[in-house]
XYZ file of C-alpha atoms in Angstrom:
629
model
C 28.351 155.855 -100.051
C 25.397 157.856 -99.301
C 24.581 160.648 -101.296
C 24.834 164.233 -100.228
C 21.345 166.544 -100.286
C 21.343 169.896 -101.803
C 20.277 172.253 -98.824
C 19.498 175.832 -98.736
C 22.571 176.475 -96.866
C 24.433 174.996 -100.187
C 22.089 176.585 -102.788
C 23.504 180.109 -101.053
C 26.883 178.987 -101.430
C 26.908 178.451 -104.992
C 25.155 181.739 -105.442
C 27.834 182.954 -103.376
C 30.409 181.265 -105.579
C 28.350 182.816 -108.686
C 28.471 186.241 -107.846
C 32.073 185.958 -106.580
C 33.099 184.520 -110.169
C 31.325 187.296 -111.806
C 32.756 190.119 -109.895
C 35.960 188.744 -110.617
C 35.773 188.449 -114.299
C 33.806 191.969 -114.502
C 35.470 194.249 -112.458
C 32.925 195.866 -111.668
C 34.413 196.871 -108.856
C 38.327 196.200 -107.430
C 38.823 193.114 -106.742
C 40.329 192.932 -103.329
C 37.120 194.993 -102.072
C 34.966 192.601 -104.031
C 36.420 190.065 -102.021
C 35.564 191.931 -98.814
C 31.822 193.026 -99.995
C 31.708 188.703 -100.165
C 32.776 188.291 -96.767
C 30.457 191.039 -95.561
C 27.441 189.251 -97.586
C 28.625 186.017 -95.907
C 28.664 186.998 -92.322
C 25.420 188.880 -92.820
C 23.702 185.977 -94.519
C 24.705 183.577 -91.469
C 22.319 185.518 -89.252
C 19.798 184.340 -91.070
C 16.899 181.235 -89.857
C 18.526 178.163 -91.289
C 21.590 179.997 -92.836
C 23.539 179.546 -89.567
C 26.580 177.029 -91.138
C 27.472 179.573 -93.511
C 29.842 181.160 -91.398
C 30.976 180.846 -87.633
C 30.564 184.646 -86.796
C 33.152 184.949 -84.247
C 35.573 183.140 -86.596
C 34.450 185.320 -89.432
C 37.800 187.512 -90.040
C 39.959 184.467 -88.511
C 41.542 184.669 -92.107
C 43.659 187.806 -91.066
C 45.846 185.645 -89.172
C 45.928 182.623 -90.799
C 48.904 181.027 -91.703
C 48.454 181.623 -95.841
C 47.626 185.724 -94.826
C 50.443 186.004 -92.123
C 53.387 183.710 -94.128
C 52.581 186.262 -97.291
C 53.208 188.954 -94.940
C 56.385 187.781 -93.811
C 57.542 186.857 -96.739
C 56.782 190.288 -98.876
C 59.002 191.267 -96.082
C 62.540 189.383 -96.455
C 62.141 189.606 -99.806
C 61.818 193.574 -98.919
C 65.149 193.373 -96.808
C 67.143 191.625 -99.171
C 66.188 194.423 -101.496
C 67.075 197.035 -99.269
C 70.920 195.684 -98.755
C 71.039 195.271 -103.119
C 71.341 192.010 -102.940
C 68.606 191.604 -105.521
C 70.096 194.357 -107.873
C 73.166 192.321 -108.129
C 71.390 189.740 -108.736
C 69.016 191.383 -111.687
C 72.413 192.381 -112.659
C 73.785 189.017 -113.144
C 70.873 188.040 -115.253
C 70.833 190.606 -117.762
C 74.380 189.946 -117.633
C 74.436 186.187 -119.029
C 71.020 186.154 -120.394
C 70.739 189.816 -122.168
C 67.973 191.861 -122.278
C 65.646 190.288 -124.431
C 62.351 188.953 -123.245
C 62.669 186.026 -124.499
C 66.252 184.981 -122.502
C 65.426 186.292 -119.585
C 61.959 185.110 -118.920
C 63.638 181.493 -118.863
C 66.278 182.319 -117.189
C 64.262 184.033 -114.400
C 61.146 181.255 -114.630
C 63.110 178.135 -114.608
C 65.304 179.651 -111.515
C 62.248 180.304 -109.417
C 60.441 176.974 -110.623
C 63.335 175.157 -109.020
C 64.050 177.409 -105.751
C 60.214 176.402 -105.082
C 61.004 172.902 -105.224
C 62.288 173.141 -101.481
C 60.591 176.560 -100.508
C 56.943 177.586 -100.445
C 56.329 178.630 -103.882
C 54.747 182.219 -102.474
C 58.208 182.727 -100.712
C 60.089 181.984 -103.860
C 57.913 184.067 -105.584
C 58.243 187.164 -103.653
C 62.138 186.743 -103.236
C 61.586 187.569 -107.230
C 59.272 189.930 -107.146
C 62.435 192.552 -106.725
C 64.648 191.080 -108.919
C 61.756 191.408 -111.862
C 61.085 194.525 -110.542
C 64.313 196.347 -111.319
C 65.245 194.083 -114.355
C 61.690 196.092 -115.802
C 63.236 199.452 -114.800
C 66.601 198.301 -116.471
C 65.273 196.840 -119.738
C 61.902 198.945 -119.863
C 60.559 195.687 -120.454
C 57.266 196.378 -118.638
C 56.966 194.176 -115.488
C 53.310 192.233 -116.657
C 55.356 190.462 -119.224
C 57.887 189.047 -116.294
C 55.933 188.730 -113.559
C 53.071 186.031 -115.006
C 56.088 183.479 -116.054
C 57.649 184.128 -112.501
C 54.761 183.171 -110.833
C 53.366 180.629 -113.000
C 56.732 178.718 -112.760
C 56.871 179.214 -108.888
C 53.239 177.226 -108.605
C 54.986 174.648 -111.464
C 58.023 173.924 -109.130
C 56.516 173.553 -105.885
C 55.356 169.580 -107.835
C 59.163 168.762 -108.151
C 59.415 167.702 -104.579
C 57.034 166.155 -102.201
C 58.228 169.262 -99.548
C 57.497 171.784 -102.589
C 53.936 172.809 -101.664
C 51.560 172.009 -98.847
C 49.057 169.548 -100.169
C 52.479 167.436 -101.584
C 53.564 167.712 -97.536
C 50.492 166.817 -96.640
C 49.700 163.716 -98.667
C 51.811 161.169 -96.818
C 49.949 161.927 -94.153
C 46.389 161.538 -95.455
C 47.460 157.845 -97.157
C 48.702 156.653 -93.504
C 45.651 157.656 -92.393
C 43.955 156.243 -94.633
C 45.753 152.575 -94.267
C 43.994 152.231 -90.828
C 40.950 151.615 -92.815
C 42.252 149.840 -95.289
C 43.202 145.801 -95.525
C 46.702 144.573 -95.351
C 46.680 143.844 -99.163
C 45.270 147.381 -100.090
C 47.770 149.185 -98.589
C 49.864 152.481 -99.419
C 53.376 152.900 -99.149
C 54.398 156.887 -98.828
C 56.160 158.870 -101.683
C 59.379 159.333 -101.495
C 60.892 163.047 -101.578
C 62.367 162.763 -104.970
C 58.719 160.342 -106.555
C 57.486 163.780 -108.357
C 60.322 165.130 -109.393
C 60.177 163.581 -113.392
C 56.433 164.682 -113.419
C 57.485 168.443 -111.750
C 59.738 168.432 -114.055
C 57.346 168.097 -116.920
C 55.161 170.894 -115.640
C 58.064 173.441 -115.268
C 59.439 172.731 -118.206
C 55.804 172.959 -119.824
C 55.748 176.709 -117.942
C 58.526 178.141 -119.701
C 57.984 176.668 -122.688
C 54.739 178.460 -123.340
C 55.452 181.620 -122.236
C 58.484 181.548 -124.391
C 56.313 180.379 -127.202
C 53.288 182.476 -126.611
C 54.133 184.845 -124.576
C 54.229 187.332 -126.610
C 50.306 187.034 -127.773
C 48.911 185.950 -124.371
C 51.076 188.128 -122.059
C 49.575 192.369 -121.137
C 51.902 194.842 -122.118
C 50.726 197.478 -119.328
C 52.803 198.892 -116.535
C 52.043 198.014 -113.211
C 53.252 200.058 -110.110
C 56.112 197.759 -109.154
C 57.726 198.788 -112.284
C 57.274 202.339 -111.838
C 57.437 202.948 -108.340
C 60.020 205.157 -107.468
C 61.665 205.131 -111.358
C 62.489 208.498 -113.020
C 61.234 209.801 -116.640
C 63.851 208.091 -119.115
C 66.183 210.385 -120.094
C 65.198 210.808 -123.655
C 61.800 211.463 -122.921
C 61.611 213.340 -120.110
C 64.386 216.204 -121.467
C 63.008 216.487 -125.238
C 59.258 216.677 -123.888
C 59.987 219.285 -121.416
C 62.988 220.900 -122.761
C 63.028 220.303 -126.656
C 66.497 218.493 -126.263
C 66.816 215.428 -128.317
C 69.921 213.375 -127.745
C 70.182 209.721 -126.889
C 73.271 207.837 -124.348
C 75.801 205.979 -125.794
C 78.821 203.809 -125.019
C 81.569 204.421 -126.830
C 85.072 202.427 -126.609
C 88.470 204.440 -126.870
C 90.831 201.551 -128.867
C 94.780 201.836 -128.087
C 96.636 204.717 -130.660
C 93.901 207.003 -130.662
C 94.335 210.329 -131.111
C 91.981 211.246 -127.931
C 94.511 209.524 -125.910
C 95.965 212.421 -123.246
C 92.720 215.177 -124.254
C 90.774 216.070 -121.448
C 86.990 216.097 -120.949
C 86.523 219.139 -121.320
C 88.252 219.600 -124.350
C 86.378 217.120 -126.537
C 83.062 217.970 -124.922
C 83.437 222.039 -126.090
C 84.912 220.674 -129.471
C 82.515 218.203 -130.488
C 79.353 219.476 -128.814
C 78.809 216.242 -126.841
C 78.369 215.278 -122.959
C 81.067 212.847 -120.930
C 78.390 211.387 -118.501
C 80.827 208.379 -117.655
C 84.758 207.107 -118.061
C 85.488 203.592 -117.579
C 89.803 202.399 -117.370
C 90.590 199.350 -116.361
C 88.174 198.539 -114.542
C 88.034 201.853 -112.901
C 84.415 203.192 -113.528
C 83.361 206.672 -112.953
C 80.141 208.917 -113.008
C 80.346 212.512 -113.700
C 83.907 212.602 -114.055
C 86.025 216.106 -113.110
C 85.960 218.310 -116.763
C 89.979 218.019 -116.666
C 89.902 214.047 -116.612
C 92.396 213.135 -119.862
C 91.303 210.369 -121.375
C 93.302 206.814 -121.290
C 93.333 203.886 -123.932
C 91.840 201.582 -123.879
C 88.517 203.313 -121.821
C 84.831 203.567 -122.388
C 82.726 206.572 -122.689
C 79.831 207.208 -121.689
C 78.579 210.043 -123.770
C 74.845 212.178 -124.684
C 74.484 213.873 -128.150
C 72.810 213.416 -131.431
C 73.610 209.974 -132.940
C 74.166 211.381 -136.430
C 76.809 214.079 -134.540
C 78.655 211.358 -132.833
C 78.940 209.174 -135.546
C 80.174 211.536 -138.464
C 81.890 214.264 -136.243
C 83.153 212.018 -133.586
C 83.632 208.314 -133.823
C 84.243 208.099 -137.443
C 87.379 210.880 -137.341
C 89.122 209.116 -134.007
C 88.614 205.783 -134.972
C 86.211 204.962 -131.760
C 83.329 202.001 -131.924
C 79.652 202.967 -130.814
C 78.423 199.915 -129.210
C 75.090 198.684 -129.850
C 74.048 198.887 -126.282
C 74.900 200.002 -122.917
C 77.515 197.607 -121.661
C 79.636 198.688 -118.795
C 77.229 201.350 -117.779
C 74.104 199.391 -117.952
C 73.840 199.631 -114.427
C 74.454 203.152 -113.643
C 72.310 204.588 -116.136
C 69.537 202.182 -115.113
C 66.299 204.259 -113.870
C 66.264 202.481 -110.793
C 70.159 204.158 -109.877
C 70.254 207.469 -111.425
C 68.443 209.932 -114.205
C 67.730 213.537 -115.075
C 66.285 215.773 -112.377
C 65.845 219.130 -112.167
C 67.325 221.606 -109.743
C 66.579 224.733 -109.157
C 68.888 227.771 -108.043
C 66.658 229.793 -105.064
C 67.032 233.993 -104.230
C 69.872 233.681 -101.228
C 71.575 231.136 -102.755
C 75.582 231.287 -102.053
C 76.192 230.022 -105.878
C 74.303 232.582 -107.380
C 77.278 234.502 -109.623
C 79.284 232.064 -110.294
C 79.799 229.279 -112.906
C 79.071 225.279 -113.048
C 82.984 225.080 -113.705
C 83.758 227.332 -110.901
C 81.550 225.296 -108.359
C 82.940 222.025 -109.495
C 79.722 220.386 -109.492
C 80.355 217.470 -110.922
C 83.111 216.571 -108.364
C 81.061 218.242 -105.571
C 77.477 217.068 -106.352
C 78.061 214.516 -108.899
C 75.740 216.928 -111.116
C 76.843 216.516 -114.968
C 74.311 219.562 -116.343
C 72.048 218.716 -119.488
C 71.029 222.286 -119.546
C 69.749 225.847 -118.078
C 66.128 226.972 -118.324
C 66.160 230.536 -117.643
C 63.228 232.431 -118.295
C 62.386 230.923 -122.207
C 65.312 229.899 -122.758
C 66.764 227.026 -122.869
C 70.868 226.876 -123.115
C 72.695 223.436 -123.631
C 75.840 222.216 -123.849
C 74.881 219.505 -126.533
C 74.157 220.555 -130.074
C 70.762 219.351 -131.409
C 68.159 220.213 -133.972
C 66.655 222.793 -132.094
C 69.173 224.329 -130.309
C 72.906 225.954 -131.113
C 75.467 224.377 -128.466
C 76.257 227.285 -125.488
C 79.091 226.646 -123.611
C 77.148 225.969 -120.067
C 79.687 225.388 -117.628
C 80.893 229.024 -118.051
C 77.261 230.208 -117.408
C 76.981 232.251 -114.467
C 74.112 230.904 -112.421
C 71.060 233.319 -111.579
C 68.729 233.422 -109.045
C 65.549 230.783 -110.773
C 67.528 229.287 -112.790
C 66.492 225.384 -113.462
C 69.644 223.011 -113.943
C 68.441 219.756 -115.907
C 70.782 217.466 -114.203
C 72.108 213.762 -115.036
C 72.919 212.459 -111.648
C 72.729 208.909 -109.268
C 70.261 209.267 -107.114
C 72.483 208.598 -104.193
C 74.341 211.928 -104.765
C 70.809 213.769 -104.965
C 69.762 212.953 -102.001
C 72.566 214.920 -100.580
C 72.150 217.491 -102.831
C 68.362 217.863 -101.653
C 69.636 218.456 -98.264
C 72.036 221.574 -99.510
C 70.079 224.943 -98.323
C 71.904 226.155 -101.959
C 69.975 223.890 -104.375
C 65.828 223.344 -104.097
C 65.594 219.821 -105.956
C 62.312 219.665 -107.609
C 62.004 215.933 -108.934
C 60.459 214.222 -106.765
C 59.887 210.933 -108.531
C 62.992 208.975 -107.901
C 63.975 206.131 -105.358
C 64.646 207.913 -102.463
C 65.510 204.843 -100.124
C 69.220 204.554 -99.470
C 70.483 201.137 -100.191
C 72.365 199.344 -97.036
C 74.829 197.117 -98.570
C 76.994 196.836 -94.723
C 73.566 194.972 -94.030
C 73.882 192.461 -96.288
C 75.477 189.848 -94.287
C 72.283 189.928 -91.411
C 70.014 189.905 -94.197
C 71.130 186.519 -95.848
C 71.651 185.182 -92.232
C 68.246 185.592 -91.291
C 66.973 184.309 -94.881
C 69.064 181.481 -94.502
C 67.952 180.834 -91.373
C 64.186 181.222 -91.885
C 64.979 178.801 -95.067
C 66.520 176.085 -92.283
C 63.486 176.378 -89.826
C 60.998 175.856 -92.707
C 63.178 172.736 -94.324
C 64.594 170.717 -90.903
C 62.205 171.690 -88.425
C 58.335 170.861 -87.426
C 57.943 175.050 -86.783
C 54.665 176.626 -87.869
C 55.489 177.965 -91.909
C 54.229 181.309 -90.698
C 56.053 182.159 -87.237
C 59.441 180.418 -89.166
C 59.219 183.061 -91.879
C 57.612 185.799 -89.493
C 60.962 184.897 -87.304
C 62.738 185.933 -90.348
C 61.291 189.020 -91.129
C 61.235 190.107 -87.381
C 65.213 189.396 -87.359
C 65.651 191.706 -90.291
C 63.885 194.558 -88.836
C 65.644 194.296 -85.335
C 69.027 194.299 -87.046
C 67.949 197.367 -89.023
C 68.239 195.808 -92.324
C 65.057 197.310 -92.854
C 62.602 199.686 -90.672
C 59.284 198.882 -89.192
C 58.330 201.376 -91.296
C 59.701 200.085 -94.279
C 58.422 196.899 -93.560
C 54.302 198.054 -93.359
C 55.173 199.960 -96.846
C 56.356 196.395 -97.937
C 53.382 194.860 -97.192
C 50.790 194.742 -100.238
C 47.779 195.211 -98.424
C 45.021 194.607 -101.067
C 46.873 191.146 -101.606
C 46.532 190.774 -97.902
C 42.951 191.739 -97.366
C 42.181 189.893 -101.105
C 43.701 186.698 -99.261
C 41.839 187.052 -96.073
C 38.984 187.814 -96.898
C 38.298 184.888 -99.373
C 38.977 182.076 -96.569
C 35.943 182.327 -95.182
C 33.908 181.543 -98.795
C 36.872 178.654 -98.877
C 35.338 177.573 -95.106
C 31.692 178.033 -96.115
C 32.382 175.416 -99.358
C 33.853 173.007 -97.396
C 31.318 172.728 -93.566
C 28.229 173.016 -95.932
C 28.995 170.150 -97.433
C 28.870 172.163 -100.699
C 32.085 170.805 -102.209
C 31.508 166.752 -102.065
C 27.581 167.541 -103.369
C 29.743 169.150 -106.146
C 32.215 166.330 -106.284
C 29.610 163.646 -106.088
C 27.481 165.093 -109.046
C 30.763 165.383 -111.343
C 32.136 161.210 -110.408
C 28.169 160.636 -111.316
C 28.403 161.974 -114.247
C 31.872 160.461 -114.998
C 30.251 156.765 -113.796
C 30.999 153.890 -116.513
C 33.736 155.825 -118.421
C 36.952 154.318 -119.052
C 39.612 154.547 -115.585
C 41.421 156.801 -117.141
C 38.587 159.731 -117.501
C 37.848 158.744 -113.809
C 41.461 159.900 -112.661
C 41.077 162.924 -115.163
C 37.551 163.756 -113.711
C 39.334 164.293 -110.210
C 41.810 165.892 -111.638
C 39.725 168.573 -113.021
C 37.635 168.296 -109.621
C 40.823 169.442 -107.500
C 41.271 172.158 -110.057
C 38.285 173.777 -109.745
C 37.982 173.094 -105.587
C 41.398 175.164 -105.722
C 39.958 178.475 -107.314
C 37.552 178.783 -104.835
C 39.155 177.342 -101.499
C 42.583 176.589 -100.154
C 44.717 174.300 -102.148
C 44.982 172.098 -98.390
C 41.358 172.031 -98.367
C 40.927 170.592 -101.395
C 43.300 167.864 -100.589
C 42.097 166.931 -97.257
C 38.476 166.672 -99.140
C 39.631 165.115 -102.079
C 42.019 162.611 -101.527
C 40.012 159.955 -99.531
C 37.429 160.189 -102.392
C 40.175 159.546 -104.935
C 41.181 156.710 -102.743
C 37.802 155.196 -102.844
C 36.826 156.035 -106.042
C 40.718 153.652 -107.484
C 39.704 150.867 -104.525
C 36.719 150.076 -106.598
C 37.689 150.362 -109.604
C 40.744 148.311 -109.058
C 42.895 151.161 -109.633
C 46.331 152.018 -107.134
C 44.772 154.238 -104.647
C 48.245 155.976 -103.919
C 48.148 156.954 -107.508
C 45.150 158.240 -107.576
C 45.670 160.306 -104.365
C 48.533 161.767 -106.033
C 46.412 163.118 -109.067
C 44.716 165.074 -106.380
C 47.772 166.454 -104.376
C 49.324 168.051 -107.659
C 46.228 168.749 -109.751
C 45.942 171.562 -106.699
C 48.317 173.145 -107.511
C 46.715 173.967 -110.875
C 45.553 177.896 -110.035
C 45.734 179.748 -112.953
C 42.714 181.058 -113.914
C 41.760 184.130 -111.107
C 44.134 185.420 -108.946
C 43.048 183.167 -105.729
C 46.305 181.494 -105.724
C 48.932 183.321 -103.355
C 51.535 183.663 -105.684
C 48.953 184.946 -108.188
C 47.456 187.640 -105.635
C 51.173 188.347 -104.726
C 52.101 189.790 -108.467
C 49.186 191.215 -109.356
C 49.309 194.001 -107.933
C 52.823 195.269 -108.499
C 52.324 193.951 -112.272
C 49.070 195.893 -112.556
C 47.206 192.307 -114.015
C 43.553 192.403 -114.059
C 41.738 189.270 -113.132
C 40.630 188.808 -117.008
C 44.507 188.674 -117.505
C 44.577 185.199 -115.861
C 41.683 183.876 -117.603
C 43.206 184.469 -120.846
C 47.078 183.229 -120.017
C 45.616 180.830 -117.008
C 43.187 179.389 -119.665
C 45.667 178.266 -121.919
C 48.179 177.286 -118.785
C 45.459 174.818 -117.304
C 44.683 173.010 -119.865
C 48.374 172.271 -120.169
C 48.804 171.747 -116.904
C 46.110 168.848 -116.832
C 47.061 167.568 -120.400
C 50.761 167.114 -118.760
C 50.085 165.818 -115.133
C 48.215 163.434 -117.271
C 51.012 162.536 -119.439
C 53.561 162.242 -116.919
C 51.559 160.039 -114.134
C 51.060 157.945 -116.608
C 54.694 157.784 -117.862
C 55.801 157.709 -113.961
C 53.228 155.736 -112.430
């Protein structure tokens, strides 16, 4: 094989690559327009004398439709319309539900159900089909979304090596060893992997995923807050009323046993008596929010009740006999931020409730509004006794003309309260999207569909999942409106506007100079180092161009590389196809560029989890091809 000369053209690639790498890791500036300032540098340095293979010029923003930039599109999409019918509430729900709300069930749970769902679907589609469900598990457990999102991702990269249809260089390697049997003699030749060959060595790597981020994740995982986990969430309740208001009282479930003495009281009664607020009744299955004052209590029944811990436990369990449960159980899901929370509503000069009282208006049966409390000038009047403040009987207020109402409410009902000419609603920080569950049937029709065009037929991965996302919006599952708003542009212009670098790497010639300077350094080492070497070749070929790329480069040197050293060329082709998928370290990766943004990572965030991940990953492939193989 003759070797490859270092040209100019190549020495301003890996200067390229350099400065790329160090804007990255710095931050000097964002990173999706340090991605852009590259391409700009590229396309500018092509018009240079003997610079011209840098970049094609006309071809130079090609990567705005490619099929990576346009399938990440559609896919951010679905996953937006099956959001938008709450599918993926329920099943967020359903989660907490069997695996609690501890980190450290729920990032299995969630990790090792994506890592398998990527098995048969593009791992970036699996990815952002989770990207809700992690999204309003955050909201729900206040776990803050960068300690969810990593594993997510991270496991959907692991699981797209279970199957040989899992991820595109594994589709694409049967391919490359046919070719490569034309050139090959009868003795030498490859038979193709079957769809299942991986799956013990995927299996490995998943596993390996969740394992560490169980293990570790605590140490290696950011704790900030991205804006996927606060978009559209209101103030908790305990923090947003005692900051603003100097109210301190904390929700509680409480559950009513048979033979109590509450049994046939109403709301209203026990509320005034024991200086506590009913937010919620549950009976037999019967759940309700901001109940009607004269609701009697049945046995047995849950409560759902706001007040002073030390109040309700000496005053109010204790004497009746009632258990406060360590948790929200039944009302987990109502009082989660992402379905209702305190607001504030103010009364305005014309209103038609102005004289009259909360009980009078029936607001809580009317507007769902269960009041915290009435700021009136500097004072503050409550119906729950705290530290501060001496309990005042607020629903017998007469309501005033500026008066603020610090309401508990589901957003639902607020909207239509925000639309009364009687009520100005100032919080403004809560979803204000209404849910379309009536949709929910088209939605999983088209998903399902898009799922069957990308698994039984030859269709483009991009126009099968575009085809998708088109479907939803024409059967109003979601707007077009909605759908741009979906659409994380930075991760789309991040994606785009690195394919040209990936380009410029590969028709330099760039990439086998690099590849033929690491197999000479790895020359007379044992066979195994050789098939480790490439390994850690595709690895590094991955960060900085597609993971197809790579492949297509790689695995015809592999092949030659086993031929003479009397290794099994398939094998060896098969270190390449999966060592791509090894991405972890900067956010070049799809999936990674996907969560990034919503889970507020920075790209030194990858280097220190994706470090650790990488070496595993490598370590493991090892393992297991050699186990398998």
């Amino acid at each position: 094989m003759e070797a490859t000369v270092l040209t100019y053209e190549m020495m301003t690639v890996l200067g390229l690559l350099a400065f790329t790498v160090f804007l990255f890791v710095s931050e000097i500036i964002r990173i999706d327009l340090a991605a852009i300032l590259v391409m700009v540098i590229l396309g500018g340095l092509s018009t240079l004398p003997g610079l011209g293979n840098l970049a094609d010029r006309s071809e130079l923003f090609s990567g705005f439709s490619s099929n990576a930039v346009i399938s990440i599109i559609a896919v951010m999409i679905i996953g937006a319309g099956l959001d938008k019918t709450g599918l993926m509430s329920k099943v967020a729900a359903l989660i907490l539900k069997r695996g609690g709300t501890t980190e450290g069930r729920i990032i299995p749970i969630v990790s090792g159900t994506v890592g398998v769902i990527s098995s048969f679907m593009q791992n970036v589609g699996a990815a952002a089909l989770f990207l809700p469900v992690i999204s309003r598990i955050s909201a729900r457990t206040e776990i803050p979304m960068s300690r969810l999102a990593m594993p997510m991702g991270f496991c959907a990269i692991l699981g797209g090596t279970i199957t040989m249809v899992g991820s595109s260089p594994l589709i694409l390697l049967n391919d490359l060893l046919i070719s490569a049997n034309s050139t090959l003699p009868a003795d030498q030749q490859m038979q193709p992997f079957g769809l299942f060959s991986v799956t013990p060595v995927g299996l490995m790597l998943v596993s390996t995923g969740v394992l560490y981020f169980m293990l570790l994740g605590r140490w290696i995982l950011p704790d900030q807050r991205g804006r996927g986990a606060d978009a559209g969430a209101a103030r908790s309740m305990q923090t947003f009323v005692e900051s603003t208001y100097g109210l301190r009282a904390d929700l509680f479930e409480v559950r009513v046993p048979e033979g109590s003495i509450l049994i046939g009281q109403s709301l209203a009664d026990i509320m005034v008596a024991h200086h506590i607020y009913i937010l919620g009744t549950s009976y037999k299955g019967h759940k309700v929010i901001a109940p009607m004052a004269d609701t009697l209590i049945e046995a047995p029944a849950r409560l759902a009740i706001l007040g002073l811990r030390r109040v309700l436990e000496d005053e109010f369990a204790e004497p009746y006999g009632l258990e406060i449960l360590p948790a929200l159980d039944v009302f987990a899901d109502d009082f989660a931020a992402t379905e209702s929370g305190v607001a504030e509503v103010v009364i305005p000069p014309g209103s038609t409730v102005i004289g009259q009282t909360p009980i009078e208006l029936r607001l809580r049966q009317t507007h769902g509004l269960s009041i915290l409390a009435i700021h009136r000038g500097e004072e503050t009047m409550s119906h729950v006794e705290t530290e501060n403040h001496v309990a005042t009987h607020i629903g017998e207020v007469s309501l005033q003309a500026g008066d603020t109402m610090v309401v508990h409410v589901q957003w639902e009902r607020l909207m239509r309260v925000k639309a009364d000419q009687n009520f100005v609603v100032v919080t403004s920080d809560f979803p204000q999207d209404e849910l379309r569950p009536h949709k929910v049937n088209w939605a999983l029709g088209f998903f399902f569909m898009t799922l069957g065009l990308i698994l039984f037929t030859d269709l483009l991965l991009s126009l099968a999942l575009l085809a998708g996302a088109v479907g939803m919006i024409l059967s109003r599952v979601i707007s077009v409106d909605e759908a741009y708003d979906a659409v994380s542009w930075s991760t789309v212009f991040l994606l785009a506007s690195l394919i040209p670098l990936g380009h410029a790497v590969q028709n330099t010639g760039t990439a086998m100079w690099i590849a033929e300077q690491i197999l000479f350094l790895l020359d007379g080492w044992p066979l195994w180092s050789l098939q480790a070497g490439l390994a850690i070749l595709a690895t590094v070929f991955t960060l900085v161009m597609s993971n197809v790329g790579a492949t297509v480069l790689l695995v015809p040197l592999a092949i030659a590389i086993a031929i003479s050293a009397g290794e099994d060329p398939a094998i060896f082709a098969l270190t390449v196809a999966i060592s791509t998928s090894n991405s972890f370290l900067i956010p070049t990766h799809q999936v990674n560029a996907l969560i990034m943004g919503p889970a507020g990572y920075r790209v030194v965030d990858f280097v220190r989890s994706g470090g650790i991940m990488t070496l595993l990953f490598l370590v493991v492939s090892m393992i297991g091809l050699t186990l398998f193989f």
